[in-house]
Short mmCIF file of C-alpha atoms in Angstrom, two decimals:
data_model
loop_
_atom_site.label_atom_id
_atom_site.label_comp_id
_atom_site.label_asym_id
_atom_site.label_seq_id
_atom_site.Cartn_x
_atom_site.Cartn_y
_atom_site.Cartn_z
CA UNK A 1 17.55 162.23 -51.19
CA UNK A 2 18.29 161.93 -47.45
CA UNK A 3 14.66 161.19 -46.64
CA UNK A 4 14.57 158.46 -49.27
CA UNK A 5 17.64 156.74 -47.79
CA UNK A 6 16.22 156.92 -44.25
CA UNK A 7 12.91 155.49 -45.49
CA UNK A 8 14.71 152.61 -47.16
CA UNK A 9 16.72 151.91 -43.97
CA UNK A 10 13.54 151.89 -41.88
CA UNK A 11 11.86 149.55 -44.33
CA UNK A 12 14.86 147.24 -44.22
CA UNK A 13 14.85 147.20 -40.41
CA UNK A 14 11.12 146.52 -40.35
CA UNK A 15 11.64 143.71 -42.85
CA UNK A 16 14.37 142.15 -40.72
CA UNK A 17 12.22 142.39 -37.59
CA UNK A 18 9.32 140.78 -39.43
CA UNK A 19 11.59 137.97 -40.58
CA UNK A 20 12.85 137.43 -37.04
CA UNK A 21 9.29 137.28 -35.71
CA UNK A 22 8.31 134.89 -38.50
CA UNK A 23 11.30 132.64 -37.77
CA UNK A 24 10.38 132.68 -34.08
CA UNK A 25 6.84 131.60 -34.92
CA UNK A 26 8.17 128.82 -37.17
CA UNK A 27 10.56 127.58 -34.46
CA UNK A 28 7.81 127.58 -31.81
CA UNK A 29 5.41 125.83 -34.17
CA UNK A 30 8.05 123.23 -35.02
CA UNK A 31 8.73 122.60 -31.34
CA UNK A 32 5.02 122.20 -30.60
CA UNK A 33 4.63 119.92 -33.60
CA UNK A 34 7.52 117.77 -32.35
CA UNK A 35 5.94 117.51 -28.90
CA UNK A 36 2.57 116.55 -30.40
CA UNK A 37 4.11 113.98 -32.75
CA UNK A 38 6.25 112.54 -29.97
CA UNK A 39 3.23 112.14 -27.69
CA UNK A 40 1.33 110.57 -30.56
CA UNK A 41 4.10 108.04 -31.24
CA UNK A 42 4.38 107.28 -27.52
CA UNK A 43 0.62 106.76 -27.17
CA UNK A 44 0.56 104.56 -30.27
CA UNK A 45 3.42 102.43 -28.96
CA UNK A 46 1.80 102.00 -25.55
CA UNK A 47 -1.50 101.10 -27.21
CA UNK A 48 0.29 98.53 -29.34
CA UNK A 49 1.98 97.03 -26.27
CA UNK A 50 -1.32 96.92 -24.38
CA UNK A 51 -3.11 95.23 -27.27
CA UNK A 52 -0.26 92.72 -27.67
CA UNK A 53 -0.25 91.95 -23.97
CA UNK A 54 -4.03 91.51 -23.95
CA UNK A 55 -3.90 89.15 -26.92
CA UNK A 56 -1.12 87.13 -25.29
CA UNK A 57 -3.11 86.75 -22.08
CA UNK A 58 -6.32 85.89 -23.92
CA UNK A 59 -4.75 83.30 -26.23
CA UNK A 60 -4.04 79.73 -25.19
CA UNK A 61 -0.30 79.09 -25.03
CA UNK A 62 -0.90 75.31 -25.06
CA UNK A 63 -3.15 73.06 -27.08
CA UNK A 64 -4.01 69.37 -27.21
CA UNK A 65 -1.78 67.52 -29.64
CA UNK A 66 -3.80 64.48 -30.65
CA UNK A 67 -5.86 62.00 -28.70
CA UNK A 68 -6.52 61.82 -24.97
CA UNK A 69 -5.95 58.23 -23.85
CA UNK A 70 -7.02 56.54 -20.64
CA UNK A 71 -6.04 53.36 -18.86
CA UNK A 72 -9.04 51.44 -17.52
CA UNK A 73 -9.34 49.14 -14.55
CA UNK A 74 -11.61 46.59 -16.20
CA UNK A 75 -12.18 44.75 -12.92
CA UNK A 76 -13.25 47.76 -10.87
CA UNK A 77 -14.89 49.42 -13.87
CA UNK A 78 -13.16 52.75 -13.34
CA UNK A 79 -10.51 54.97 -14.86
CA UNK A 80 -6.97 54.61 -13.53
CA UNK A 81 -4.97 57.08 -15.59
CA UNK A 82 -5.41 59.80 -18.21
CA UNK A 83 -2.76 60.97 -20.71
CA UNK A 84 -3.11 64.36 -22.42
CA UNK A 85 -0.63 65.20 -25.24
CA UNK A 86 0.40 68.87 -25.32
CA UNK A 87 2.23 71.23 -27.64
CA UNK A 88 2.62 74.98 -28.13
CA UNK A 89 -0.20 76.77 -29.88
CA UNK A 90 0.64 78.22 -33.28
CA UNK A 91 2.70 81.39 -33.05
CA UNK A 92 3.27 81.16 -29.29
CA UNK A 93 6.60 81.65 -27.56
CA UNK A 94 8.18 78.88 -25.43
CA UNK A 95 6.27 78.11 -22.23
CA UNK A 96 7.93 77.40 -18.89
CA UNK A 97 6.39 74.23 -17.45
CA UNK A 98 8.49 74.21 -14.31
CA UNK A 99 6.56 72.98 -11.22
CA UNK A 100 5.10 75.86 -9.16
CA UNK A 101 5.32 78.14 -12.21
CA UNK A 102 2.68 76.04 -13.92
CA UNK A 103 -0.44 75.14 -11.95
CA UNK A 104 -2.50 72.01 -12.61
CA UNK A 105 -6.02 71.46 -11.29
CA UNK A 106 -7.98 68.21 -11.58
CA UNK A 107 -11.59 67.66 -10.68
CA UNK A 108 -14.26 65.04 -11.25
CA UNK A 109 -17.66 66.67 -11.10
CA UNK A 110 -19.61 65.56 -8.05
CA UNK A 111 -16.66 63.74 -6.50
CA UNK A 112 -13.59 65.89 -5.85
CA UNK A 113 -11.55 68.89 -6.94
CA UNK A 114 -7.84 69.38 -6.25
CA UNK A 115 -5.67 72.35 -7.10
CA UNK A 116 -1.94 73.00 -7.26
CA UNK A 117 -1.00 69.36 -7.92
CA UNK A 118 2.22 70.22 -9.78
CA UNK A 119 4.72 71.44 -7.19
CA UNK A 120 7.79 69.16 -7.17
CA UNK A 121 10.67 69.11 -9.62
CA UNK A 122 10.47 65.31 -9.79
CA UNK A 123 7.07 65.70 -11.50
CA UNK A 124 8.78 67.24 -14.56
CA UNK A 125 10.36 64.30 -16.40
CA UNK A 126 12.60 64.90 -19.41
CA UNK A 127 14.60 61.66 -19.64
CA UNK A 128 11.97 58.94 -19.96
CA UNK A 129 12.68 56.23 -22.54
CA UNK A 130 9.72 53.86 -22.07
CA UNK A 131 6.52 55.49 -23.30
CA UNK A 132 4.15 52.56 -22.81
CA UNK A 133 0.93 53.59 -21.13
CA UNK A 134 1.69 51.47 -18.06
CA UNK A 135 5.07 53.15 -17.56
CA UNK A 136 3.67 56.63 -18.18
CA UNK A 137 1.04 56.11 -15.51
CA UNK A 138 3.60 54.62 -13.11
CA UNK A 139 5.61 57.88 -13.24
CA UNK A 140 2.72 59.94 -11.84
CA UNK A 141 3.44 59.32 -8.17
CA UNK A 142 3.00 62.77 -6.58
CA UNK A 143 0.23 65.32 -6.40
CA UNK A 144 -2.80 65.21 -4.13
CA UNK A 145 -4.97 62.78 -2.24
CA UNK A 146 -7.22 61.95 -5.19
CA UNK A 147 -4.99 62.54 -8.21
CA UNK A 148 -1.27 62.50 -9.01
CA UNK A 149 0.21 64.31 -12.01
CA UNK A 150 3.42 64.32 -14.03
CA UNK A 151 4.61 66.33 -17.02
CA UNK A 152 6.64 64.05 -19.29
CA UNK A 153 8.57 65.40 -22.29
CA UNK A 154 8.70 63.16 -25.32
CA UNK A 155 11.93 62.18 -27.06
CA UNK A 156 13.70 65.08 -28.78
CA UNK A 157 13.50 67.66 -26.01
CA UNK A 158 16.56 69.69 -24.94
CA UNK A 159 16.44 68.56 -21.32
CA UNK A 160 14.93 71.63 -19.63
CA UNK A 161 11.44 72.34 -18.29
CA UNK A 162 10.54 74.73 -21.09
CA UNK A 163 8.25 73.56 -23.86
CA UNK A 164 9.85 74.91 -27.04
CA UNK A 165 8.47 74.96 -30.59
CA UNK A 166 8.65 71.44 -31.99
CA UNK A 167 8.73 69.79 -28.55
CA UNK A 168 5.86 67.72 -27.21
CA UNK A 169 4.86 66.84 -23.67
CA UNK A 170 2.45 64.41 -22.05
CA UNK A 171 0.40 65.45 -19.03
CA UNK A 172 -0.27 62.28 -17.04
CA UNK A 173 -3.08 62.27 -14.46
CA UNK A 174 -3.32 59.21 -12.24
CA UNK A 175 -6.44 58.77 -10.12
CA UNK A 176 -6.08 57.21 -6.69
CA UNK A 177 -8.74 57.16 -3.96
CA UNK A 178 -11.80 58.22 -6.01
CA UNK A 179 -11.27 57.04 -9.60
CA UNK A 180 -13.82 58.23 -12.17
CA UNK A 181 -16.48 55.78 -13.28
CA UNK A 182 -18.84 55.55 -16.23
CA UNK A 183 -20.49 58.87 -17.17
CA UNK A 184 -18.30 60.89 -14.81
CA UNK A 185 -17.08 64.24 -16.18
CA UNK A 186 -13.35 64.92 -15.78
CA UNK A 187 -11.80 68.37 -16.06
CA UNK A 188 -8.10 69.14 -16.10
CA UNK A 189 -6.89 72.74 -16.13
CA UNK A 190 -3.31 73.82 -16.92
CA UNK A 191 -2.45 77.44 -16.05
CA UNK A 192 0.87 78.77 -17.30
CA UNK A 193 2.65 82.07 -16.66
CA UNK A 194 1.55 83.67 -19.94
CA UNK A 195 -1.67 83.02 -21.81
CA UNK A 196 -5.10 81.68 -20.99
CA UNK A 197 -5.54 78.43 -19.11
CA UNK A 198 -5.99 75.23 -21.10
CA UNK A 199 -9.03 73.28 -19.91
CA UNK A 200 -9.51 69.69 -21.00
CA UNK A 201 -12.95 68.19 -20.35
CA UNK A 202 -13.86 64.60 -21.08
CA UNK A 203 -16.71 62.25 -20.13
CA UNK A 204 -15.98 58.66 -19.14
CA UNK A 205 -17.72 56.32 -21.59
CA UNK A 206 -20.37 53.87 -20.34
CA UNK A 207 -18.44 50.77 -21.43
CA UNK A 208 -15.20 50.15 -19.52
CA UNK A 209 -14.31 46.70 -20.77
CA UNK A 210 -11.16 47.68 -22.70
CA UNK A 211 -7.84 48.38 -20.96
CA UNK A 212 -7.15 51.47 -23.10
CA UNK A 213 -9.89 53.87 -24.20
CA UNK A 214 -9.69 56.82 -26.59
CA UNK A 215 -11.53 59.86 -25.19
CA UNK A 216 -10.91 61.94 -28.32
#
């Protein structure tokens, strides 16, 4: 009878020890599983952020909103001024078009190329009331030696230099010392803080007899 009781006690102790070891294994396994899952979630989140950032940088934040118009010097047979309507691309966040944060480059192939033409606060105009083509061109008074630029917000903006959803802006490029002539290729590039640069390329038509020409 005594031996039987001792045997039962030993079995009980062995059972408790086995349970303790098993619990220890379960706790260690749970801790390792938590570490693995946590690293997996962290890696997934960072991958998501990297992909989102890459898509944002690869996508154009701005797009052309309609027709590119030009004012023609019918006497000199050259192009005086170019007006490019802009808006946010679909799904994009507001874009800061403050001078020096946005860079504008203008070049006419075979004639000239000028960078960083948008540097003064006076080139960002949010309170214009006269949107005739003559007045729009007259407001582009600063820039470089061959081209002046201005960013003009259309009516309905909130008065800051940020292009918000629903707002529209006009990029005005006025040519000075070397105005484009028939068949010249004009390129205008707008680089903003986030997103790919918007490049607008147009060819001057052969006939320059009208004061206003639609470049499409």
